[in-house]
Amino acid sequence: MSSPEPPGRSRASAIGEGTSAGLLFLAGPLLGYFLGRWMGGRFGWGEAPAWIGGGLGLAAAFVNFFRLAGRLNR
Amino acid sequence: MKVQATDWLLLSPELFLTAAGMILLASSVFVGKAKEELFGFLSVLMLGITGVLLVFVSTMPERAHGPILGGMFVVDNFALFFKFLVLLAMVLTVLASVRFVGEAPYPGGEYYALVVFSGVGMFFMASGSNLISIYVALELMALASYVLAGYFKGEIKSTEAALKYFILGAFSSAVLLYGLSLVYGLGGKMGLADLARLYTGTQRTNAIALGILMILAGLLFKIAAVPFHLWTPDVYEGSPTPVTAFFSVGPKVAAYAIFARIFYVAFPKFQADWGLIVALVAAATMIWGNLAALLQTNVKRMFAYSSIAHAGYALLGVLGFQTKFGMWGVLVYLLAYTLMNFGAFALIIFLEAKGYAAESVSDFDGLAKRNMPAAVVMLLFLLSLAGIPPTAGFIGKYYLFTAAMDAGYAWLAIIAVLASAVSLFYYFRIAAAMFFTDGVSAKIPVSYALTAAVIICAVGTLVIGVAPESVLDVLHRCVPSKY
């Protein structure tokens, strides 16, 4: 009862792509947040860049996710 | 063995449930297939009465006197919590089964009776405070479960699931029994409290370590932890979906109850020995469960691997038994897990209809256009399973990860966070299919019982996530004492 594999993709590459797409949901917002916070401190813009950076990081994670999910569904 | 009349009163929920199972079984001979829906409603009624009896038992002052029936069982808050949780799982299973069993060409009375008998075993597991009573209760639960897995006896997948479950389950039971007999043979005691007292002033010997290791292996099989998880995907995929939903919560919850009883009460002294093994198993379970789920296109298999990963998260609480959040976290997480995981399975059953099996990710395509409330509720369960606030899953994971940190397993907490992040991919994949893809316009049949099950799970998942204080307070009172 093994599950069908998407044609043309090895198990390792599927695991790699899925893992990286999942981890980006954690890494993206964190990276964006800390980068924004550093910029806010460096240029005296306050807290706003940190949250904008976090939001952009999350958006990047979603863009990457949809790109991969679209490819998997084809 | 000293037995008092009140002992039987304290076990009245189990006794009533046993009688209920026998009534269901006997009446199935006289009621035809056409009126089979009656069994579903009769089961819910009987489970409701069992709930009332549990409330009655919770008010009895005799509970404070300690173990009953000569030390075989204990009816403390911890046991009552697990009984309520098992009862909830049984009610949800029955509600989710009414339409499903009605459409199947097999007798329904036996099905509901088996669910009830399996539940009786889980009730006794929650109360077991003696090696024999724990083992017999576990077997009672397991034997009914094996038959439930093969309920669709005309379908090869269901038969295969039952056989695999039976053979591997029997193997793990044997390993567990060897462990229990070794521990008994070395100490000459069966009661967990007696064993705890015996081992307080004893140095660990290799024989005790072997006994503990075998008990651990047997229990890890029951909760489907890596490397004892191999049965899970096939059994989950082959079993009828309401049975899969029941398996994904009921037996696991009951197995965690005896896991906690044995290792928290009897063997806390040897935690340095079993702790490292459990930590490595937890890490492997979280990593492998999530990575394997990434590859699945069958939703039942995906949730099977997801449930393996969740077993790994709950093991973090087991490792943190001695900390403030350890046992508490396990209780919170198991409640959250029961609601969110059963809710997700209930939605799969909701979509299943004749000629349309909601078993593939692509079967969820365009669900938002066909039934927006169903898609939104499924999204809620998926977010909760991934541990996103404000849901029950987030609260549960927060407690477990904190317990692991407090117990000195920070590396394990980091692995758990990373594994949770990976799980976002496969949960979001279902969400993306529901909201951003065009699907077929298959009609979704309405079942009020199933809708009720989904609503119970959704409300619970949200309430624990948004206003956890009241629930957390109650659960804190359920943390067992080392009697």
Coordinates of C-alpha atoms in Angstrom, one line a residue:
Chain A
M1 CA 0.0 0.0 0.0
S2 CA 2.8 2.4 -0.8
S3 CA 1.7 5.9 -1.8
P4 CA 2.2 6.9 -5.4
E5 CA 5.2 9.0 -6.1
P6 CA 5.0 12.1 -8.3
P7 CA 6.6 11.1 -11.6
G8 CA 10.2 12.4 -12.3
R9 CA 11.0 13.4 -8.7
S10 CA 13.1 11.4 -6.4
R11 CA 12.0 10.9 -2.7
A12 CA 15.1 12.9 -1.6
S13 CA 14.3 15.9 -3.7
A14 CA 10.7 15.8 -2.7
I15 CA 11.7 15.7 1.0
G16 CA 14.2 18.5 0.5
E17 CA 11.8 20.8 -1.3
G18 CA 9.0 20.2 1.2
T19 CA 11.3 20.6 4.2
S20 CA 12.8 23.9 2.9
A21 CA 9.3 25.2 2.0
G22 CA 8.2 24.4 5.6
L23 CA 11.2 25.8 7.3
L24 CA 10.9 29.0 5.3
F25 CA 7.7 29.7 7.2
L26 CA 9.9 29.9 10.3
A27 CA 13.1 31.4 8.9
G28 CA 11.5 34.0 6.6
P29 CA 9.6 36.0 9.2
L30 CA 12.5 35.7 11.7
L31 CA 15.1 36.8 9.2
G32 CA 12.8 39.7 8.0
Y33 CA 12.0 40.7 11.6
F34 CA 15.6 40.9 12.7
L35 CA 16.8 42.6 9.5
G36 CA 14.1 45.1 9.9
R37 CA 14.9 45.7 13.6
W38 CA 18.5 46.2 12.8
M39 CA 17.6 48.8 10.1
G40 CA 15.1 50.5 12.4
G41 CA 17.9 50.8 15.0
R42 CA 20.5 51.9 12.5
F43 CA 18.4 54.6 10.8
G44 CA 16.2 55.6 13.8
W45 CA 13.0 54.4 12.2
G46 CA 11.6 52.7 15.3
E47 CA 9.8 49.4 15.5
A48 CA 7.9 49.6 12.1
P49 CA 10.7 48.1 9.9
A50 CA 10.9 45.0 12.1
W51 CA 7.2 44.2 11.6
I52 CA 7.4 45.1 7.9
G53 CA 10.4 42.8 7.5
G54 CA 8.6 40.0 9.3
G55 CA 5.6 40.4 7.1
L56 CA 7.7 40.4 4.0
G57 CA 9.5 37.2 5.2
L58 CA 6.1 35.5 5.7
A59 CA 5.0 36.7 2.3
A60 CA 8.2 35.2 0.7
A61 CA 7.5 31.9 2.5
F62 CA 4.0 31.8 1.0
V63 CA 5.2 32.7 -2.5
N64 CA 7.7 29.9 -2.3
F65 CA 5.0 27.5 -0.9
F66 CA 2.5 28.3 -3.7
R67 CA 5.2 27.9 -6.3
L68 CA 6.1 24.5 -5.0
A69 CA 2.5 23.4 -4.3
G70 CA 1.6 24.4 -7.9
R71 CA 4.4 22.4 -9.3
L72 CA 3.4 19.3 -7.2
N73 CA -0.2 19.6 -8.3
R74 CA 0.7 19.7 -12.0
Chain B
M1 CA -7.8 -8.7 48.5
K2 CA -9.8 -6.1 50.4
V3 CA -12.9 -5.1 48.5
Q4 CA -15.5 -2.6 49.7
A5 CA -19.0 -1.9 48.3
T6 CA -18.0 1.6 47.3
D7 CA -15.3 0.2 45.0
W8 CA -18.0 -1.0 42.6
L9 CA -19.6 2.4 42.7
L10 CA -16.3 4.0 41.7
L11 CA -16.2 1.6 38.8
S12 CA -19.8 2.1 37.8
P13 CA -19.0 3.9 34.5
E14 CA -16.9 0.9 33.4
L15 CA -19.6 -1.6 34.5
F16 CA -22.4 0.4 32.8
L17 CA -20.3 0.7 29.6
T18 CA -19.7 -3.1 29.6
A19 CA -23.4 -3.7 29.9
A20 CA -24.1 -1.2 27.2
G21 CA -21.7 -3.0 24.8
M22 CA -23.5 -6.3 25.5
I23 CA -26.9 -4.8 24.9
L24 CA -25.8 -3.3 21.6
L25 CA -24.3 -6.6 20.5
A26 CA -27.4 -8.6 21.5
S27 CA -29.9 -6.2 20.0
S28 CA -28.0 -6.2 16.7
V29 CA -29.4 -9.7 16.2
F30 CA -33.0 -8.4 16.2
V31 CA -32.7 -5.1 14.5
G32 CA -32.4 -5.1 10.7
K33 CA -30.1 -3.0 8.5
A34 CA -32.9 -0.5 7.7
K35 CA -33.3 0.6 11.3
E36 CA -29.6 0.5 12.1
E37 CA -29.4 4.2 12.7
L38 CA -31.0 3.5 16.0
F39 CA -27.8 1.9 17.2
G40 CA -25.9 5.2 16.7
F41 CA -28.4 7.1 18.8
L42 CA -28.6 4.4 21.4
S43 CA -24.8 4.4 21.7
V44 CA -24.8 8.2 22.1
L45 CA -27.4 7.9 24.8
M46 CA -25.5 5.2 26.7
L47 CA -22.2 7.2 26.4
G48 CA -24.2 10.2 27.8
I49 CA -25.3 8.1 30.8
T50 CA -21.6 7.0 31.2
G51 CA -20.7 10.7 31.3
V52 CA -23.2 11.3 34.0
L53 CA -21.8 8.4 36.0
L54 CA -18.3 9.8 35.6
V55 CA -19.5 13.2 37.0
F56 CA -21.1 11.3 39.9
V57 CA -17.9 9.4 40.6
S58 CA -15.9 12.6 40.5
T59 CA -18.0 13.9 43.4
M60 CA -17.5 10.8 45.6
P61 CA -15.2 11.4 48.6
E62 CA -14.2 7.7 48.7
R63 CA -11.9 8.4 45.7
A64 CA -9.4 9.9 48.2
H65 CA -8.9 6.6 49.9
G66 CA -6.5 5.5 47.3
P67 CA -6.4 2.4 45.1
I68 CA -9.5 0.1 45.0
L69 CA -10.2 -3.6 44.5
G70 CA -7.1 -4.6 46.4
G71 CA -4.9 -2.1 44.6
M72 CA -5.9 -3.0 41.1
F73 CA -7.4 0.4 40.1
V74 CA -7.2 4.0 41.2
V75 CA -9.9 6.6 40.5
D76 CA -8.0 9.8 40.9
N77 CA -8.5 13.1 38.9
F78 CA -5.8 11.9 36.4
A79 CA -7.8 8.7 35.7
L80 CA -11.1 10.7 35.4
F81 CA -9.5 13.1 33.0
F82 CA -8.5 10.3 30.7
K83 CA -11.9 8.6 31.0
F84 CA -13.6 11.9 30.0
L85 CA -11.2 12.2 27.1
V86 CA -11.8 8.6 25.9
L87 CA -15.6 9.2 26.3
L88 CA -15.3 12.3 24.2
A89 CA -13.4 10.3 21.5
M90 CA -16.1 7.6 21.6
V91 CA -18.9 10.1 21.3
L92 CA -17.2 11.8 18.4
T93 CA -16.6 8.4 16.7
V94 CA -20.2 7.3 17.1
L95 CA -21.4 10.6 15.7
A96 CA -19.0 10.4 12.8
S97 CA -20.0 6.8 12.1
V98 CA -23.8 7.1 11.8
R99 CA -23.9 7.9 8.0
F100 CA -20.8 6.0 7.2
V101 CA -21.9 2.7 8.9
G102 CA -25.4 3.2 7.5
E103 CA -24.1 3.2 4.0
A104 CA -21.8 0.2 4.5
P105 CA -23.1 -3.3 3.7
Y106 CA -22.1 -4.6 7.2
P107 CA -24.0 -4.9 10.4
G108 CA -23.9 -1.7 12.5
G109 CA -24.7 -3.1 15.9
E110 CA -21.5 -5.0 16.1
Y111 CA -19.6 -2.0 15.1
Y112 CA -20.9 0.2 17.9
A113 CA -20.5 -2.6 20.4
L114 CA -16.8 -2.9 19.4
V115 CA -16.3 0.8 19.8
V116 CA -17.8 0.6 23.3
F117 CA -15.8 -2.5 24.3
S118 CA -12.6 -0.8 23.1
G119 CA -13.5 2.2 25.2
V120 CA -14.1 0.0 28.3
G121 CA -10.5 -1.2 27.9
M122 CA -9.3 2.3 27.7
F123 CA -11.2 3.3 30.8
F124 CA -9.6 0.5 32.7
M125 CA -6.2 1.5 31.3
A126 CA -6.7 5.0 32.7
S127 CA -7.4 3.6 36.1
G128 CA -4.9 0.7 36.2
S129 CA -2.5 0.8 39.1
N130 CA -1.3 -2.8 39.0
L131 CA 0.8 -4.5 36.3
I132 CA -1.9 -7.2 35.7
S133 CA -4.8 -4.8 35.5
I134 CA -2.9 -2.6 33.1
Y135 CA -2.0 -5.4 30.8
V136 CA -5.5 -7.0 30.8
A137 CA -7.1 -3.6 30.1
L138 CA -4.7 -3.0 27.3
E139 CA -5.5 -6.3 25.7
L140 CA -9.2 -5.7 26.0
M141 CA -8.8 -2.4 24.2
A142 CA -6.5 -4.0 21.6
L143 CA -8.6 -7.0 20.7
A144 CA -11.7 -4.9 20.0
S145 CA -9.5 -2.5 18.0
Y146 CA -8.2 -5.3 15.7
V147 CA -11.7 -6.4 14.8
L148 CA -12.7 -2.7 14.2
A149 CA -9.8 -2.3 11.8
G150 CA -11.2 -5.2 9.7
Y151 CA -14.8 -4.2 10.0
F152 CA -15.0 -3.8 6.2
K153 CA -14.3 -7.5 5.9
G154 CA -15.1 -7.6 2.1
E155 CA -12.4 -5.1 1.3
I156 CA -8.9 -6.3 1.0
K157 CA -7.3 -3.1 2.4
S158 CA -9.4 -3.3 5.6
T159 CA -8.6 -7.0 6.1
E160 CA -4.9 -6.2 5.5
A161 CA -5.0 -3.4 8.0
A162 CA -6.6 -5.7 10.6
L163 CA -4.1 -8.5 10.1
K164 CA -1.1 -6.1 10.2
Y165 CA -2.5 -4.4 13.3
F166 CA -3.2 -7.8 15.0
I167 CA 0.2 -9.4 14.2
L168 CA 2.3 -6.4 15.1
G169 CA 0.1 -5.6 18.1
A170 CA 0.4 -9.1 19.4
F171 CA 4.2 -8.9 19.0
S172 CA 4.4 -5.6 21.0
S173 CA 2.0 -7.0 23.6
A174 CA 4.4 -9.9 24.1
V175 CA 7.4 -7.6 24.5
L176 CA 5.4 -5.5 27.0
L177 CA 4.4 -8.7 28.9
Y178 CA 8.0 -9.8 29.0
G179 CA 9.0 -6.5 30.5
L180 CA 6.2 -6.6 33.1
S181 CA 7.1 -10.1 34.1
L182 CA 10.7 -9.2 34.5
V183 CA 9.9 -6.2 36.7
Y184 CA 7.5 -8.4 38.8
G185 CA 10.0 -11.3 38.9
L186 CA 12.8 -9.0 40.3
G187 CA 10.7 -7.1 42.8
G188 CA 7.9 -9.5 43.6
K189 CA 5.4 -6.7 43.5
M190 CA 2.6 -5.9 41.1
G191 CA 1.3 -2.6 42.4
L192 CA 2.8 0.6 40.9
A193 CA 3.0 2.2 44.3
D194 CA 4.7 -0.9 45.8
L195 CA 7.2 -0.9 43.0
A196 CA 7.9 2.8 43.5
R197 CA 8.6 2.2 47.2
L198 CA 10.7 -0.9 46.4
Y199 CA 12.9 0.9 43.9
T200 CA 13.4 4.1 46.0
G201 CA 16.3 2.6 47.8
T202 CA 17.5 0.2 45.1
Q203 CA 20.4 0.6 42.7
R204 CA 19.6 -0.1 39.0
T205 CA 20.6 -3.6 37.8
N206 CA 20.8 -4.7 34.2
A207 CA 17.8 -7.0 34.7
I208 CA 15.6 -4.0 35.9
A209 CA 16.9 -1.9 33.0
L210 CA 16.0 -4.7 30.5
G211 CA 12.5 -4.9 32.1
I212 CA 12.0 -1.2 31.8
L213 CA 13.3 -1.2 28.3
M214 CA 10.9 -3.9 27.2
I215 CA 7.9 -2.1 28.8
L216 CA 9.1 1.1 27.1
A217 CA 9.2 -0.7 23.7
G218 CA 5.7 -2.1 24.1
L219 CA 4.2 1.2 25.0
L220 CA 6.1 3.1 22.3
F221 CA 4.5 0.7 19.8
K222 CA 1.0 1.6 21.1
I223 CA 1.7 5.3 20.7
A224 CA 3.2 4.7 17.3
A225 CA 6.6 6.2 18.0
V226 CA 9.6 5.7 15.6
P227 CA 10.9 2.9 15.2
F228 CA 7.7 1.1 16.3
H229 CA 5.5 3.1 13.9
L230 CA 5.5 0.9 10.8
W231 CA 2.0 -0.4 11.3
T232 CA 0.4 3.0 11.5
P233 CA 0.2 4.2 7.8
D234 CA -1.2 0.9 6.5
V235 CA -3.7 0.5 9.4
Y236 CA -4.9 4.1 9.1
E237 CA -5.3 3.9 5.3
G238 CA -7.0 0.5 5.3
S239 CA -9.4 0.9 8.2
P240 CA -12.8 2.5 7.7
T241 CA -12.3 6.3 8.2
P242 CA -14.3 6.7 11.4
V243 CA -12.2 3.8 12.9
T244 CA -9.0 5.5 11.7
A245 CA -10.2 8.7 13.5
F246 CA -10.9 6.7 16.6
F247 CA -7.5 4.9 16.4
S248 CA -5.7 8.2 16.0
V249 CA -6.9 9.5 19.3
G250 CA -8.4 6.8 21.6
P251 CA -5.7 4.1 21.9
K252 CA -3.0 6.8 22.0
V253 CA -4.6 8.7 24.8
A254 CA -5.1 5.5 26.8
A255 CA -1.5 4.4 26.1
Y256 CA -0.2 7.8 27.3
A257 CA -2.2 7.2 30.5
I258 CA -0.4 4.0 31.4
F259 CA 2.9 5.4 30.1
A260 CA 2.5 8.2 32.7
R261 CA 1.3 5.9 35.4
I262 CA 4.2 3.4 35.0
F263 CA 7.0 5.9 34.4
Y264 CA 5.9 8.7 36.6
V265 CA 4.7 6.6 39.6
A266 CA 6.8 3.5 39.5
F267 CA 10.1 4.3 37.8
P268 CA 10.9 8.0 38.3
K269 CA 14.1 7.0 40.0
F270 CA 15.5 5.6 36.8
Q271 CA 14.7 8.5 34.6
A272 CA 18.3 9.1 33.8
D273 CA 18.3 5.7 32.1
W274 CA 15.0 5.7 30.2
G275 CA 15.1 9.5 29.7
L276 CA 17.8 9.4 27.1
I277 CA 16.1 6.6 25.1
V278 CA 12.8 8.5 25.2
A279 CA 14.6 11.7 24.1
L280 CA 16.2 10.0 21.1
V281 CA 12.9 8.3 20.2
A282 CA 11.0 11.6 20.5
A283 CA 13.6 13.3 18.1
A284 CA 13.4 10.5 15.6
T285 CA 9.6 10.4 15.8
M286 CA 9.2 14.1 15.2
I287 CA 11.7 14.2 12.3
W288 CA 10.6 11.0 10.5
G289 CA 6.9 11.6 11.1
N290 CA 7.0 15.0 9.4
L291 CA 9.4 14.2 6.6
A292 CA 7.4 11.1 5.6
A293 CA 4.2 13.1 5.7
L294 CA 5.7 15.5 3.1
L295 CA 5.7 12.7 0.5
Q296 CA 2.1 11.6 0.9
T297 CA -0.6 12.3 -1.5
N298 CA -3.2 10.1 0.3
V299 CA -4.6 12.2 3.1
K300 CA -5.2 9.3 5.5
R301 CA -1.6 8.3 5.2
M302 CA -0.5 11.9 5.6
F303 CA -2.5 12.1 8.8
A304 CA -1.0 8.8 9.9
Y305 CA 2.5 10.2 9.7
S306 CA 1.2 13.5 11.2
S307 CA -0.1 11.5 14.2
I308 CA 3.3 9.8 14.5
A309 CA 5.0 13.2 14.6
H310 CA 2.4 14.3 17.3
A311 CA 3.3 11.3 19.4
G312 CA 6.9 12.6 19.3
Y313 CA 5.7 16.1 20.6
A314 CA 3.8 14.5 23.4
L315 CA 6.9 12.5 24.5
L316 CA 8.5 15.9 25.3
G317 CA 6.0 16.2 28.2
V318 CA 6.9 12.6 29.3
L319 CA 10.6 13.7 29.5
G320 CA 9.6 16.7 31.6
F321 CA 7.4 14.7 34.1
Q322 CA 9.4 16.2 37.0
T323 CA 8.9 19.8 35.9
K324 CA 5.9 22.1 36.4
F325 CA 4.7 21.8 32.8
G326 CA 5.6 18.2 32.0
M327 CA 2.6 16.1 33.0
W328 CA 0.3 19.2 32.8
G329 CA 1.6 19.7 29.2
V330 CA 0.8 16.1 28.3
L331 CA -2.8 16.5 29.5
V332 CA -3.3 19.8 27.7
Y333 CA -1.8 18.4 24.5
L334 CA -3.8 15.2 24.5
L335 CA -7.0 17.2 24.9
A336 CA -6.0 19.6 22.1
Y337 CA -4.8 16.7 19.9
T338 CA -8.1 14.7 20.4
L339 CA -10.2 17.7 19.3
M340 CA -8.1 18.9 16.4
N341 CA -7.1 15.5 14.9
F342 CA -10.6 14.1 15.2
G343 CA -11.9 17.3 13.7
A344 CA -9.7 16.9 10.7
F345 CA -10.7 13.2 10.2
A346 CA -14.4 14.2 10.7
L347 CA -14.0 16.6 7.7
I348 CA -12.5 13.7 5.6
I349 CA -15.5 11.6 6.5
F350 CA -17.8 14.6 5.8
L351 CA -16.5 14.7 2.2
E352 CA -16.7 11.0 1.7
A353 CA -19.7 9.9 -0.2
K354 CA -20.6 7.1 -2.5
G355 CA -18.3 7.3 -5.5
Y356 CA -16.2 10.1 -4.0
A357 CA -13.5 9.2 -1.5
A358 CA -11.9 12.2 0.1
E359 CA -8.6 10.3 0.5
S360 CA -6.4 12.2 -1.9
V361 CA -5.1 15.8 -1.4
S362 CA -6.7 16.6 -4.8
D363 CA -10.1 15.5 -3.5
F364 CA -10.0 18.7 -1.4
D365 CA -9.6 20.9 -4.5
G366 CA -12.1 23.8 -4.5
L367 CA -13.8 22.8 -1.3
A368 CA -14.2 26.5 -0.4
K369 CA -16.4 26.9 -3.4
R370 CA -18.5 23.9 -2.6
N371 CA -18.8 24.3 1.1
M372 CA -17.1 27.4 2.6
P373 CA -17.9 26.6 6.3
A374 CA -16.3 23.1 5.9
A375 CA -13.2 24.6 4.3
V376 CA -12.9 27.2 7.1
V377 CA -13.3 24.6 9.8
M378 CA -10.8 22.3 8.1
L379 CA -8.4 25.2 8.0
L380 CA -8.8 25.8 11.7
F381 CA -7.9 22.1 12.4
L382 CA -4.9 22.3 10.1
L383 CA -3.6 25.5 11.7
S384 CA -4.1 23.9 15.1
L385 CA -2.3 20.7 14.1
A386 CA 0.6 22.9 12.9
G387 CA 0.6 24.8 16.2
I388 CA -0.4 28.2 14.9
P389 CA -2.0 30.6 17.5
P390 CA -4.7 31.2 18.6
T391 CA -5.6 27.5 18.5
A392 CA -5.5 24.6 21.0
G393 CA -2.5 23.1 19.2
F394 CA -0.4 26.1 19.9
I395 CA -1.2 26.1 23.7
G396 CA -0.4 22.3 23.8
K397 CA 2.9 22.7 22.0
Y398 CA 3.8 25.7 24.1
Y399 CA 3.4 23.7 27.3
L400 CA 5.3 20.7 25.9
F401 CA 8.2 22.7 24.5
T402 CA 8.5 24.6 27.8
A403 CA 8.5 21.3 29.7
A404 CA 11.4 20.0 27.5
M405 CA 13.4 23.2 28.0
D406 CA 12.8 23.1 31.8
A407 CA 13.9 19.4 31.9
G408 CA 17.2 20.2 30.2
Y409 CA 16.3 19.0 26.7
A410 CA 16.6 22.4 24.9
W411 CA 18.0 20.6 21.8
L412 CA 14.9 18.5 21.6
A413 CA 12.7 21.6 21.9
I414 CA 14.6 23.2 19.0
I415 CA 14.1 20.0 16.9
A416 CA 10.4 20.2 17.8
V417 CA 10.1 23.8 16.6
L418 CA 11.9 23.0 13.3
A419 CA 9.7 19.8 12.8
S420 CA 6.6 21.9 13.4
A421 CA 7.8 24.4 10.8
V422 CA 8.3 21.5 8.3
S423 CA 4.8 20.3 9.0
L424 CA 3.4 23.6 7.8
F425 CA 4.1 22.5 4.3
Y426 CA 1.9 19.5 4.1
Y427 CA -0.9 21.1 6.2
F428 CA -0.9 24.2 4.0
R429 CA -0.9 22.0 0.9
I430 CA -4.4 20.8 1.9
A431 CA -5.4 24.4 2.7
A432 CA -4.1 25.6 -0.7
A433 CA -6.1 22.9 -2.5
M434 CA -9.3 23.9 -0.6
F435 CA -9.0 27.7 -1.3
F436 CA -6.9 28.2 -4.4
T437 CA -7.8 25.3 -6.7
D438 CA -10.8 24.5 -8.8
G439 CA -12.4 21.2 -8.0
V440 CA -15.1 18.9 -9.1
S441 CA -18.7 19.7 -8.1
A442 CA -19.4 16.5 -6.2
K443 CA -22.4 16.9 -3.9
I444 CA -21.6 16.8 -0.2
P445 CA -24.4 14.8 1.7
V446 CA -25.5 16.3 5.0
S447 CA -25.3 14.3 8.2
Y448 CA -26.4 16.1 11.3
A449 CA -24.6 13.7 13.6
L450 CA -21.3 14.3 11.8
T451 CA -21.9 18.0 11.7
A452 CA -22.3 17.9 15.5
A453 CA -19.0 16.1 15.8
V454 CA -17.3 18.7 13.7
I455 CA -18.8 21.6 15.7
I456 CA -17.7 20.0 19.0
C457 CA -14.2 19.7 17.8
A458 CA -14.1 23.2 16.2
V459 CA -15.5 24.9 19.3
G460 CA -13.1 23.0 21.6
T461 CA -10.1 23.8 19.4
L462 CA -11.0 27.5 19.4
V463 CA -11.9 27.8 23.1
I464 CA -8.7 26.2 24.3
G465 CA -6.7 28.5 21.9
V466 CA -8.5 31.8 22.7
A467 CA -9.3 31.4 26.4
P468 CA -7.2 28.6 27.8
E469 CA -7.2 29.7 31.5
S470 CA -10.3 27.8 32.6
V471 CA -9.3 24.6 30.9
L472 CA -5.7 24.8 32.1
D473 CA -6.8 25.3 35.7
V474 CA -9.0 22.2 35.6
L475 CA -6.2 20.1 33.9
H476 CA -3.7 21.2 36.5
R477 CA -5.8 19.5 39.2
C478 CA -5.6 16.3 37.2
V479 CA -1.8 15.9 37.4
P480 CA -1.4 12.7 39.4
S481 CA 0.2 12.5 42.8
K482 CA 2.9 9.8 43.4
Y483 CA 0.6 8.0 45.8

